[in-house]
Short mmCIF file of C-alpha atoms and ligand atoms in Angstrom, two decimals:
data_model
loop_
_atom_site.label_atom_id
_atom_site.label_comp_id
_atom_site.label_asym_id
_atom_site.label_seq_id
_atom_site.Cartn_x
_atom_site.Cartn_y
_atom_site.Cartn_z
CA MET J 1 13.86 -4.37 -32.98
CA ASP J 2 16.65 -5.55 -30.49
CA HIS J 3 18.88 -8.16 -30.02
CA PHE J 4 17.51 -10.12 -26.65
CA LEU J 5 15.86 -13.46 -28.48
CA TYR J 6 14.93 -16.68 -26.94
CA ARG J 7 16.60 -19.53 -28.82
CA ASN J 8 15.86 -23.29 -27.90
CA GLY J 9 13.99 -21.17 -24.96
CA GLU J 10 16.51 -19.46 -23.47
CA LEU J 11 17.38 -15.45 -23.30
CA TYR J 12 20.04 -14.87 -25.22
CA ALA J 13 21.98 -11.20 -25.42
CA GLU J 14 23.08 -11.38 -28.92
CA ASP J 15 24.49 -14.67 -29.14
CA VAL J 16 25.21 -15.17 -25.37
CA PRO J 17 23.00 -16.85 -22.83
CA VAL J 18 21.93 -14.76 -20.37
CA SER J 19 22.57 -17.43 -17.70
CA ASP J 20 25.71 -17.45 -18.58
CA ILE J 21 26.20 -13.85 -17.67
CA ALA J 22 24.60 -14.20 -14.53
CA ALA J 23 26.61 -17.35 -13.63
CA SER J 24 29.60 -15.50 -14.10
CA VAL J 25 28.84 -11.88 -12.63
CA GLY J 26 25.89 -12.71 -10.11
CA THR J 27 22.69 -11.01 -9.99
CA PRO J 28 21.15 -8.26 -10.28
CA PHE J 29 23.28 -6.50 -13.66
CA TYR J 30 22.27 -4.56 -16.40
CA LEU J 31 23.17 -5.77 -20.06
CA TYR J 32 23.44 -4.05 -22.82
CA SER J 33 23.70 -5.22 -26.57
CA THR J 34 26.15 -3.50 -28.73
CA ALA J 35 24.13 -4.04 -31.92
CA THR J 36 21.01 -2.79 -30.64
CA LEU J 37 22.78 0.47 -29.30
CA THR J 38 24.34 0.22 -33.03
CA ARG J 39 21.09 -0.32 -34.90
CA HIS J 40 19.09 2.62 -32.53
CA PHE J 41 22.10 5.53 -33.68
CA GLN J 42 22.08 4.46 -37.16
CA LEU J 43 17.52 4.72 -37.76
CA PHE J 44 18.22 8.12 -36.24
CA ASP J 45 21.46 8.87 -38.70
CA GLN J 46 19.70 7.69 -41.74
CA ALA J 47 16.31 9.43 -41.09
CA LEU J 48 18.34 12.76 -41.12
CA ASP J 49 19.87 11.31 -44.02
CA GLY J 50 20.23 13.84 -47.24
CA MET J 51 20.26 16.93 -44.26
CA ASP J 52 23.55 18.23 -42.93
CA HIS J 53 22.97 16.75 -39.29
CA MET J 54 24.51 15.37 -36.27
CA VAL J 55 23.07 12.93 -33.62
CA CYS J 56 24.00 13.75 -30.31
CA TYR J 57 23.16 11.00 -27.83
CA ALA J 58 22.11 12.37 -24.81
CA MET J 59 24.11 10.25 -22.71
CA LYS J 60 22.05 11.07 -19.17
CA ALA J 61 19.82 8.19 -20.44
CA ALA J 62 23.21 5.40 -20.32
CA SER J 63 26.62 6.98 -19.39
CA ASN J 64 28.83 4.16 -19.26
CA GLN J 65 32.19 4.42 -20.55
CA ALA J 66 31.79 1.51 -22.92
CA ILE J 67 28.47 2.86 -24.15
CA LEU J 68 28.97 6.25 -25.38
CA LYS J 69 32.62 4.79 -27.25
CA THR J 70 30.51 2.27 -28.95
CA LEU J 71 27.98 5.53 -30.12
CA ALA J 72 31.32 7.73 -30.46
CA ASP J 73 32.63 5.32 -32.82
CA LEU J 74 29.66 5.63 -34.54
CA GLY J 75 29.72 9.30 -35.37
CA ALA J 76 27.31 10.06 -32.14
CA GLY J 77 27.89 13.68 -30.96
CA MET J 78 27.34 14.08 -26.85
CA ASP J 79 24.64 15.76 -25.26
CA VAL J 80 25.67 16.59 -21.74
CA VAL J 81 23.85 18.27 -18.62
CA SER J 82 26.66 18.46 -16.40
CA GLY J 83 30.28 19.11 -15.67
CA GLY J 84 30.07 15.04 -14.75
CA GLU J 85 28.50 14.16 -18.42
CA TYR J 86 31.12 16.83 -20.17
CA ALA J 87 34.24 14.60 -18.12
CA ARG J 88 32.66 11.52 -19.00
CA ALA J 89 32.17 12.39 -22.84
CA LYS J 90 35.51 14.04 -22.97
CA ALA J 91 36.80 10.42 -21.30
CA ALA J 92 35.30 8.73 -23.92
CA GLY J 93 36.88 10.23 -26.58
CA VAL J 94 34.80 12.61 -27.77
CA SER J 95 36.12 16.06 -28.97
CA GLY J 96 34.89 19.12 -27.41
CA ASP J 97 33.24 20.26 -31.02
CA ARG J 98 30.83 17.18 -30.42
CA ILE J 99 29.49 17.81 -27.25
CA VAL J 100 26.33 20.22 -26.83
CA PHE J 101 25.78 21.82 -23.01
CA SER J 102 22.17 21.64 -22.13
CA GLY J 103 20.34 22.29 -18.58
CA VAL J 104 18.59 24.66 -16.99
CA GLY J 105 21.07 25.75 -14.08
CA LYS J 106 25.15 25.73 -15.79
CA THR J 107 27.38 26.68 -12.68
CA ARG J 108 30.38 28.88 -13.97
CA ALA J 109 32.60 26.32 -12.93
CA GLU J 110 31.17 23.89 -16.08
CA ILE J 111 30.73 26.84 -18.24
CA ARG J 112 34.58 27.22 -17.60
CA GLN J 113 35.45 23.71 -17.67
CA ALA J 114 33.46 23.36 -21.01
CA LEU J 115 34.81 26.55 -22.42
CA GLU J 116 38.52 25.26 -21.56
CA GLY J 117 37.97 21.74 -23.05
CA GLY J 118 35.66 23.30 -26.35
CA ILE J 119 32.14 22.97 -26.62
CA ARG J 120 30.19 22.81 -29.55
CA GLN J 121 27.42 24.95 -28.39
CA PHE J 122 25.83 26.03 -24.78
CA ASN J 123 22.09 25.80 -24.95
CA VAL J 124 20.97 28.73 -22.96
CA GLU J 125 18.12 28.37 -20.71
CA SER J 126 17.73 31.99 -18.98
CA GLU J 127 19.07 35.28 -19.32
CA PRO J 128 20.91 35.23 -16.30
CA GLU J 129 22.57 32.15 -17.57
CA MET J 130 23.50 33.97 -20.81
CA ARG J 131 24.90 36.81 -18.83
CA VAL J 132 27.39 34.61 -16.92
CA ILE J 133 28.14 32.64 -20.23
CA SER J 134 29.23 36.04 -21.28
CA GLU J 135 30.95 37.05 -18.71
CA VAL J 136 32.82 33.63 -18.22
CA ALA J 137 34.28 33.29 -22.08
CA THR J 138 35.24 37.15 -21.97
CA ALA J 139 37.32 36.77 -18.66
CA LEU J 140 38.80 33.68 -20.64
CA GLY J 141 39.27 35.54 -23.86
CA LYS J 142 37.33 32.69 -25.91
CA THR J 143 33.58 33.24 -27.49
CA ALA J 144 31.07 31.26 -26.62
CA PRO J 145 28.78 29.49 -29.37
CA ILE J 146 25.14 29.17 -27.96
CA THR J 147 21.57 28.61 -29.01
CA VAL J 148 18.84 29.81 -26.52
CA ARG J 149 16.34 26.49 -25.62
CA VAL J 150 13.10 28.44 -26.74
CA ASN J 151 9.86 27.11 -24.43
CA PRO J 152 6.70 26.90 -27.07
CA ASP J 153 4.53 26.01 -25.00
CA VAL J 154 3.11 22.88 -26.69
CA ASP J 155 1.35 20.13 -24.81
CA ALA J 156 4.34 17.01 -25.08
CA LYS J 157 1.18 14.74 -23.72
CA THR J 158 3.62 12.35 -21.89
CA HIS J 159 4.12 11.84 -17.79
CA ALA J 160 3.72 14.80 -16.56
CA LYS J 161 7.27 14.35 -14.44
CA ILE J 162 9.16 14.09 -17.77
CA ALA J 163 7.15 17.03 -20.07
CA THR J 164 9.39 20.18 -20.51
CA GLY J 165 7.67 21.75 -23.22
CA LYS J 166 4.20 23.52 -21.57
CA SER J 167 4.91 26.95 -20.08
CA GLU J 168 4.44 26.13 -16.62
CA ASN J 169 7.28 23.85 -16.82
CA LYS J 170 10.85 25.32 -15.50
CA PHE J 171 12.50 24.70 -19.07
CA GLY J 172 13.73 27.65 -21.53
CA ILE J 173 13.01 31.04 -22.21
CA PRO J 174 9.08 31.62 -23.56
CA ILE J 175 9.24 31.63 -27.08
CA SER J 176 6.89 35.20 -26.85
CA LYS J 177 9.83 36.49 -25.25
CA ALA J 178 12.58 34.77 -27.77
CA ARG J 179 13.47 38.18 -29.92
CA ALA J 180 13.85 40.29 -26.95
CA VAL J 181 16.46 37.66 -25.67
CA TYR J 182 18.24 37.25 -28.85
CA ALA J 183 18.73 41.20 -29.15
CA GLU J 184 20.36 41.21 -25.90
CA ALA J 185 22.19 37.96 -26.91
CA ALA J 186 23.92 40.03 -29.88
CA ALA J 187 24.61 42.83 -27.80
CA LEU J 188 26.51 40.53 -24.99
CA PRO J 189 30.53 40.57 -25.36
CA GLY J 190 32.14 36.45 -25.60
CA ILE J 191 29.17 35.25 -27.24
CA GLU J 192 27.96 34.22 -30.75
CA VAL J 193 24.24 33.22 -31.29
CA ILE J 194 24.49 30.31 -34.02
CA GLY J 195 20.81 29.04 -33.68
CA ILE J 196 17.75 27.67 -31.51
CA ASP J 197 17.07 24.79 -29.25
CA VAL J 198 13.78 23.15 -28.03
CA HIS J 199 13.16 20.02 -26.40
CA ILE J 200 9.53 19.32 -25.10
CA GLY J 201 9.25 16.70 -23.24
CA SER J 202 10.36 12.61 -22.98
CA GLN J 203 8.87 9.36 -24.45
CA LEU J 204 6.48 11.16 -26.36
CA THR J 205 4.23 8.65 -28.62
CA ASP J 206 2.62 10.84 -31.15
CA LEU J 207 4.35 13.39 -33.44
CA GLU J 208 1.76 16.15 -33.50
CA PRO J 209 3.62 17.70 -30.47
CA TYR J 210 6.81 17.73 -32.16
CA GLU J 211 5.26 19.08 -35.20
CA LEU J 212 3.27 22.46 -33.52
CA ALA J 213 6.98 22.78 -32.20
CA TYR J 214 9.24 22.34 -34.99
CA ARG J 215 6.82 24.64 -36.68
CA LYS J 216 7.12 27.22 -34.31
CA VAL J 217 10.66 27.26 -34.39
CA ALA J 218 10.51 27.24 -37.86
CA GLU J 219 8.86 30.47 -37.53
CA LEU J 220 10.77 32.24 -35.08
CA THR J 221 13.86 31.59 -37.27
CA GLU J 222 12.82 33.57 -39.99
CA GLN J 223 11.46 36.22 -37.38
CA LEU J 224 14.92 36.29 -36.27
CA ARG J 225 16.80 36.21 -39.49
CA ALA J 226 14.75 39.07 -40.31
CA ASP J 227 15.82 40.83 -37.33
CA GLY J 228 19.43 39.99 -38.28
CA HIS J 229 20.57 37.28 -36.46
CA THR J 230 22.52 34.32 -38.00
CA ILE J 231 20.22 31.20 -37.46
CA LYS J 232 22.36 28.83 -38.82
CA ARG J 233 21.89 25.64 -36.34
CA LEU J 234 18.60 24.18 -35.00
CA ASP J 235 18.30 21.68 -32.09
CA LEU J 236 15.68 19.96 -32.06
CA GLY J 237 15.96 17.93 -28.92
CA GLY J 238 15.05 14.43 -27.97
CA GLY J 239 12.18 12.72 -26.72
CA LEU J 240 10.89 10.02 -29.20
CA GLY J 241 9.37 6.92 -26.93
CA ILE J 242 9.78 3.65 -27.04
CA PRO J 243 7.45 0.87 -26.98
CA TYR J 244 7.44 -0.55 -23.01
CA ALA J 245 4.55 -2.69 -23.20
CA ARG J 246 5.76 -4.60 -26.55
CA SER J 247 2.29 -6.31 -26.81
CA ASN J 248 0.20 -3.50 -27.68
CA GLU J 249 2.60 -0.29 -27.98
CA ALA J 250 3.77 1.37 -31.40
CA PRO J 251 4.96 4.33 -31.26
CA PRO J 252 6.40 6.39 -34.18
CA LEU J 253 9.63 5.85 -35.41
CA PRO J 254 12.80 7.19 -36.06
CA GLN J 255 12.19 7.66 -39.61
CA ASP J 256 8.86 9.08 -39.34
CA TYR J 257 10.06 11.24 -36.95
CA GLY J 258 13.07 12.32 -39.43
CA ALA J 259 10.63 12.87 -42.45
CA LEU J 260 8.62 15.34 -40.14
CA ILE J 261 11.91 17.35 -39.45
CA LYS J 262 12.34 17.59 -43.25
CA ARG J 263 8.95 18.99 -43.79
CA THR J 264 8.72 21.47 -40.97
CA VAL J 265 12.28 22.71 -41.15
CA GLY J 266 14.10 21.23 -43.88
CA HIS J 267 13.79 24.08 -45.99
CA LEU J 268 15.67 26.37 -43.83
CA GLY J 269 18.87 25.02 -44.66
CA CYS J 270 20.09 24.77 -41.26
CA GLU J 271 22.11 22.08 -39.85
CA ILE J 272 20.34 20.07 -37.57
CA GLU J 273 20.82 18.41 -34.08
CA ILE J 274 18.64 16.02 -32.48
CA GLU J 275 19.45 14.73 -28.85
CA PRO J 276 17.72 11.20 -28.46
CA GLY J 277 18.80 9.62 -25.28
CA ARG J 278 15.81 6.96 -24.55
CA LEU J 279 15.19 5.47 -28.09
CA ILE J 280 18.98 4.77 -28.29
CA ALA J 281 19.57 2.75 -24.89
CA GLY J 282 16.15 2.06 -23.68
CA ASN J 283 15.82 -1.22 -25.67
CA ALA J 284 19.34 -1.79 -26.14
CA GLY J 285 19.14 -2.96 -22.39
CA ILE J 286 17.71 -5.45 -19.73
CA LEU J 287 18.08 -5.53 -16.08
CA VAL J 288 18.83 -9.55 -15.29
CA SER J 289 17.63 -10.49 -11.42
CA ARG J 290 16.92 -13.85 -9.64
CA VAL J 291 13.87 -14.69 -7.87
CA ILE J 292 14.94 -14.75 -3.77
CA TYR J 293 11.59 -15.94 -2.68
CA VAL J 294 8.18 -16.62 -3.87
CA LYS J 295 6.06 -15.92 -0.88
CA GLN J 296 2.49 -16.30 -0.27
CA GLY J 297 0.19 -13.59 0.49
CA GLU J 298 -3.43 -12.85 1.53
CA GLY J 299 -4.83 -13.81 -1.89
CA ARG J 300 -1.95 -13.00 -3.68
CA GLN J 301 1.65 -14.27 -3.99
CA PHE J 302 4.55 -12.01 -4.02
CA LEU J 303 7.80 -12.60 -6.52
CA ILE J 304 10.70 -11.15 -4.45
CA LEU J 305 13.47 -10.41 -6.47
CA ASP J 306 17.07 -9.52 -5.41
CA SER J 307 16.76 -6.00 -7.38
CA ALA J 308 14.79 -3.13 -6.49
CA MET J 309 13.87 0.52 -6.64
CA ASN J 310 17.64 1.37 -5.86
CA ASP J 311 18.37 -0.56 -8.89
CA LEU J 312 15.61 0.48 -11.15
CA ILE J 313 13.73 3.57 -10.00
CA ARG J 314 10.88 3.97 -12.64
CA PRO J 315 8.14 1.91 -12.00
CA ALA J 316 8.29 3.40 -8.02
CA MET J 317 9.31 7.19 -9.86
CA TYR J 318 7.00 7.35 -12.69
CA ASP J 319 4.85 4.45 -12.53
CA ALA J 320 6.52 3.30 -15.73
CA TYR J 321 6.00 0.02 -16.59
CA HIS J 322 8.49 -2.55 -17.68
CA ASP J 323 7.68 -5.82 -19.16
CA ILE J 324 9.78 -8.78 -17.07
CA VAL J 325 10.12 -11.97 -18.74
CA PRO J 326 11.51 -15.32 -17.41
CA VAL J 327 15.24 -15.86 -18.84
CA VAL J 328 13.96 -19.65 -19.39
CA GLU J 329 10.86 -19.58 -21.11
CA ALA J 330 8.32 -21.41 -19.86
CA ALA J 331 7.04 -24.57 -21.61
CA PRO J 332 4.15 -24.04 -24.14
CA GLY J 333 0.42 -24.25 -22.91
CA VAL J 334 2.11 -23.50 -18.92
CA GLU J 335 -1.00 -21.20 -17.39
CA GLN J 336 0.11 -18.11 -16.55
CA GLN J 337 -0.51 -16.60 -12.86
CA PRO J 338 -0.44 -13.30 -11.20
CA PHE J 339 1.92 -12.24 -9.51
CA ASP J 340 3.31 -8.76 -7.50
CA ILE J 341 6.47 -8.84 -8.37
CA VAL J 342 8.88 -6.47 -5.46
CA GLY J 343 11.79 -6.10 -4.48
CA PRO J 344 13.64 -6.50 -1.26
CA VAL J 345 14.02 -2.63 0.04
CA CYS J 346 11.54 -1.82 3.47
CA GLU J 347 9.18 0.39 1.58
CA SER J 348 6.06 -0.37 -0.11
CA GLY J 349 7.31 1.36 -2.97
CA ASP J 350 9.72 -1.10 -3.88
CA THR J 351 7.32 -2.92 -6.34
CA PHE J 352 7.49 -3.31 -10.09
CA ALA J 353 4.48 -4.62 -10.87
CA LYS J 354 1.04 -5.80 -9.45
CA ASN J 355 -0.84 -8.42 -10.42
CA ARG J 356 1.56 -9.34 -13.51
CA MET J 357 0.74 -12.37 -15.22
CA MET J 358 3.60 -14.68 -15.51
CA PRO J 359 4.74 -18.55 -15.98
CA PRO J 360 4.95 -20.34 -12.15
CA LEU J 361 8.48 -19.25 -11.07
CA GLN J 362 10.57 -20.19 -8.31
CA ALA J 363 13.41 -19.04 -5.77
CA GLY J 364 16.73 -19.32 -8.10
CA ASP J 365 15.29 -18.37 -11.71
CA LEU J 366 16.02 -15.62 -13.43
CA VAL J 367 13.85 -12.57 -15.06
CA ALA J 368 14.82 -9.82 -16.98
CA PHE J 369 13.10 -6.23 -17.05
CA ARG J 370 13.10 -5.28 -20.27
CA SER J 371 13.60 -1.70 -21.90
CA ALA J 372 15.40 -1.05 -18.68
CA GLY J 373 18.90 0.44 -20.63
CA ALA J 374 17.63 3.96 -20.64
CA TYR J 375 17.23 5.78 -17.28
CA GLY J 376 18.37 2.64 -15.71
CA ALA J 377 21.72 2.49 -14.52
CA VAL J 378 22.11 5.76 -14.01
CA MET J 379 19.57 6.56 -11.61
CA SER J 380 20.59 3.30 -9.66
CA SER J 381 21.45 4.70 -6.21
CA GLU J 382 22.96 2.35 -3.01
CA TYR J 383 20.06 3.00 -1.06
CA ASN J 384 19.70 0.53 1.84
CA THR J 385 23.45 -0.09 1.19
CA ARG J 386 22.86 -2.10 -1.79
CA PRO J 387 26.01 -2.28 -3.78
CA LEU J 388 25.46 -0.05 -6.80
CA VAL J 389 24.18 -2.41 -9.86
CA PRO J 390 27.13 -3.85 -11.89
CA GLU J 391 26.54 -3.19 -15.90
CA VAL J 392 28.02 -5.96 -18.75
CA LEU J 393 27.96 -5.34 -22.52
CA ALA J 394 27.56 -7.88 -24.86
CA LYS J 395 28.75 -7.85 -28.74
CA GLY J 396 28.36 -11.43 -30.75
CA ASP J 397 29.38 -14.18 -28.32
CA GLN J 398 31.69 -12.15 -26.03
CA PHE J 399 30.42 -9.96 -23.21
CA ALA J 400 32.37 -7.70 -20.62
CA VAL J 401 31.59 -6.47 -17.33
CA ILE J 402 31.85 -2.58 -18.05
CA ARG J 403 30.81 -1.31 -14.19
CA LYS J 404 31.92 -3.99 -11.38
CA ARG J 405 29.56 -4.44 -8.47
CA PRO J 406 31.42 -2.27 -5.70
CA ASP J 407 32.08 -4.70 -2.43
CA PHE J 408 31.15 -3.27 0.73
CA ASP J 409 34.43 -2.19 2.19
CA GLU J 410 34.38 0.09 -0.99
CA ILE J 411 31.28 1.35 -0.07
CA ILE J 412 32.17 2.12 3.22
CA ASN J 413 35.20 3.57 2.60
CA ARG J 414 33.74 6.42 1.28
CA ASP J 415 32.76 7.57 4.42
CA THR J 416 35.03 9.77 6.58
CA ILE J 417 35.35 9.84 10.21
CA PRO J 418 35.76 13.37 11.23
CA PRO J 419 38.51 13.84 14.08
CA TRP J 420 35.64 14.34 16.74
CA LEU J 421 34.31 10.69 16.73
N1 LLP M 501 17.47 16.72 -24.62
C1 LLP M 501 17.22 16.91 -23.40
C2 LLP M 501 17.23 18.57 -23.33
C3 LLP M 501 16.37 16.63 -22.13
O1 LLP M 501 16.65 17.22 -20.78
C4 LLP M 501 16.69 15.11 -22.63
C5 LLP M 501 15.66 14.19 -21.38
C6 LLP M 501 16.62 14.15 -23.56
C7 LLP M 501 17.57 15.23 -24.56
C8 LLP M 501 16.53 12.86 -24.06
O2 LLP M 501 15.17 12.94 -23.95
P1 LLP M 501 15.14 11.03 -24.25
O3 LLP M 501 15.23 10.92 -25.96
O4 LLP M 501 15.77 10.20 -23.39
O5 LLP M 501 13.53 11.17 -24.40
N2 LLP M 501 13.86 9.61 -16.22
C9 LLP M 501 13.46 9.83 -17.00
C10 LLP M 501 13.46 10.40 -18.25
C11 LLP M 501 13.62 12.06 -17.96
C12 LLP M 501 14.10 12.95 -19.51
C13 LLP M 501 14.92 14.05 -18.96
N3 LLP M 501 15.42 14.44 -20.52
C14 LLP M 501 12.58 8.54 -17.16
O6 LLP M 501 13.14 7.19 -16.82
O7 LLP M 501 11.71 8.30 -17.94
#
């Protein structure tokens, strides 16, 4: 459930008409709902009730300072994957002991940054990385808490570009090698092994892959403990999917996921971390866009919008489906028509949907892409020198621009001319 609902035929973000925001901010823009972010965070938090746990929001999904602060104020920790994300988390007021550092290629500079600023743990992805963390920590006179990310070789049954838990994927250490890697870790200076990490993919719509992976992690926990290691924390990753086509998708709920966690690893007495991103932010955000033209093609009509693949890359990159709805609802009984919905960027890949049934629309009308809060604004670019799409946050009857649209000078002035020109 989210807080983008129609009232008297008009789409609202909480208590604000979306068209009022469009009139004030201009289009396109991302629009988030505080109440929805809050609700989604709390669903996870409650799902792990009774266990020692921390919900570490995977901020790669949507990393605006205002979103981070909203979640941090509710008690979220953060899962970061770069020095930039670490800096963003700190800037939003999150203390180092609530930040976990994931990612396959942490550089020395990033490791140093996190050790100096404080870190809850590094999720180590390879032996060479573990050795570098040991070296950097030793040089700084610090001890780095680590988990090792294991790759359980489980099929997450999701899009190939976002599956991470099979042995063919670049992520983690094969679970079969884990005991040897933990033995090496125990002997290295400057690091302290505290647990195990696993993340098998994103947009999972079935709990079975989680069940398989978490059972393997439970078994490994017992083996490693028998080998003499302290395993007191399990980071179980993120990945729970959301309904994109609302009319016919019903992925498992955080509550079911929480029950599964309790069932598979609850007996181990470990502190549990999870790293959800998409489920917290995805349906808490929409992309609002205006129709520029309706163009009659050969046997089809194109809806040409003022948002494009640079603003929302998911359809072009993953063939992702997003519901696209009119901001002003059609009158009941109005017949829908098929549209190819496209942006103005100069390539055919800039297509959001083909043959999408929509009510009749005209130039100037507003539409909203649903489920765009996660992996939307963060993956946007200025391709075609289209200004980076702004972001707006609604709360009750208030709204605020949380990232403004840059003007052309700001964009151009980022370039510098070398002395010979
Ligand atoms: N933890 C780790 C280590 C991850 O790699 C990810 C996502 C997450 C947590 C959060 O997963 P989530 O709960 O959001 O599914 N750009 C793609 C999704 C990439 C996901 C990458 N890793 C998309 O637009 O679908």
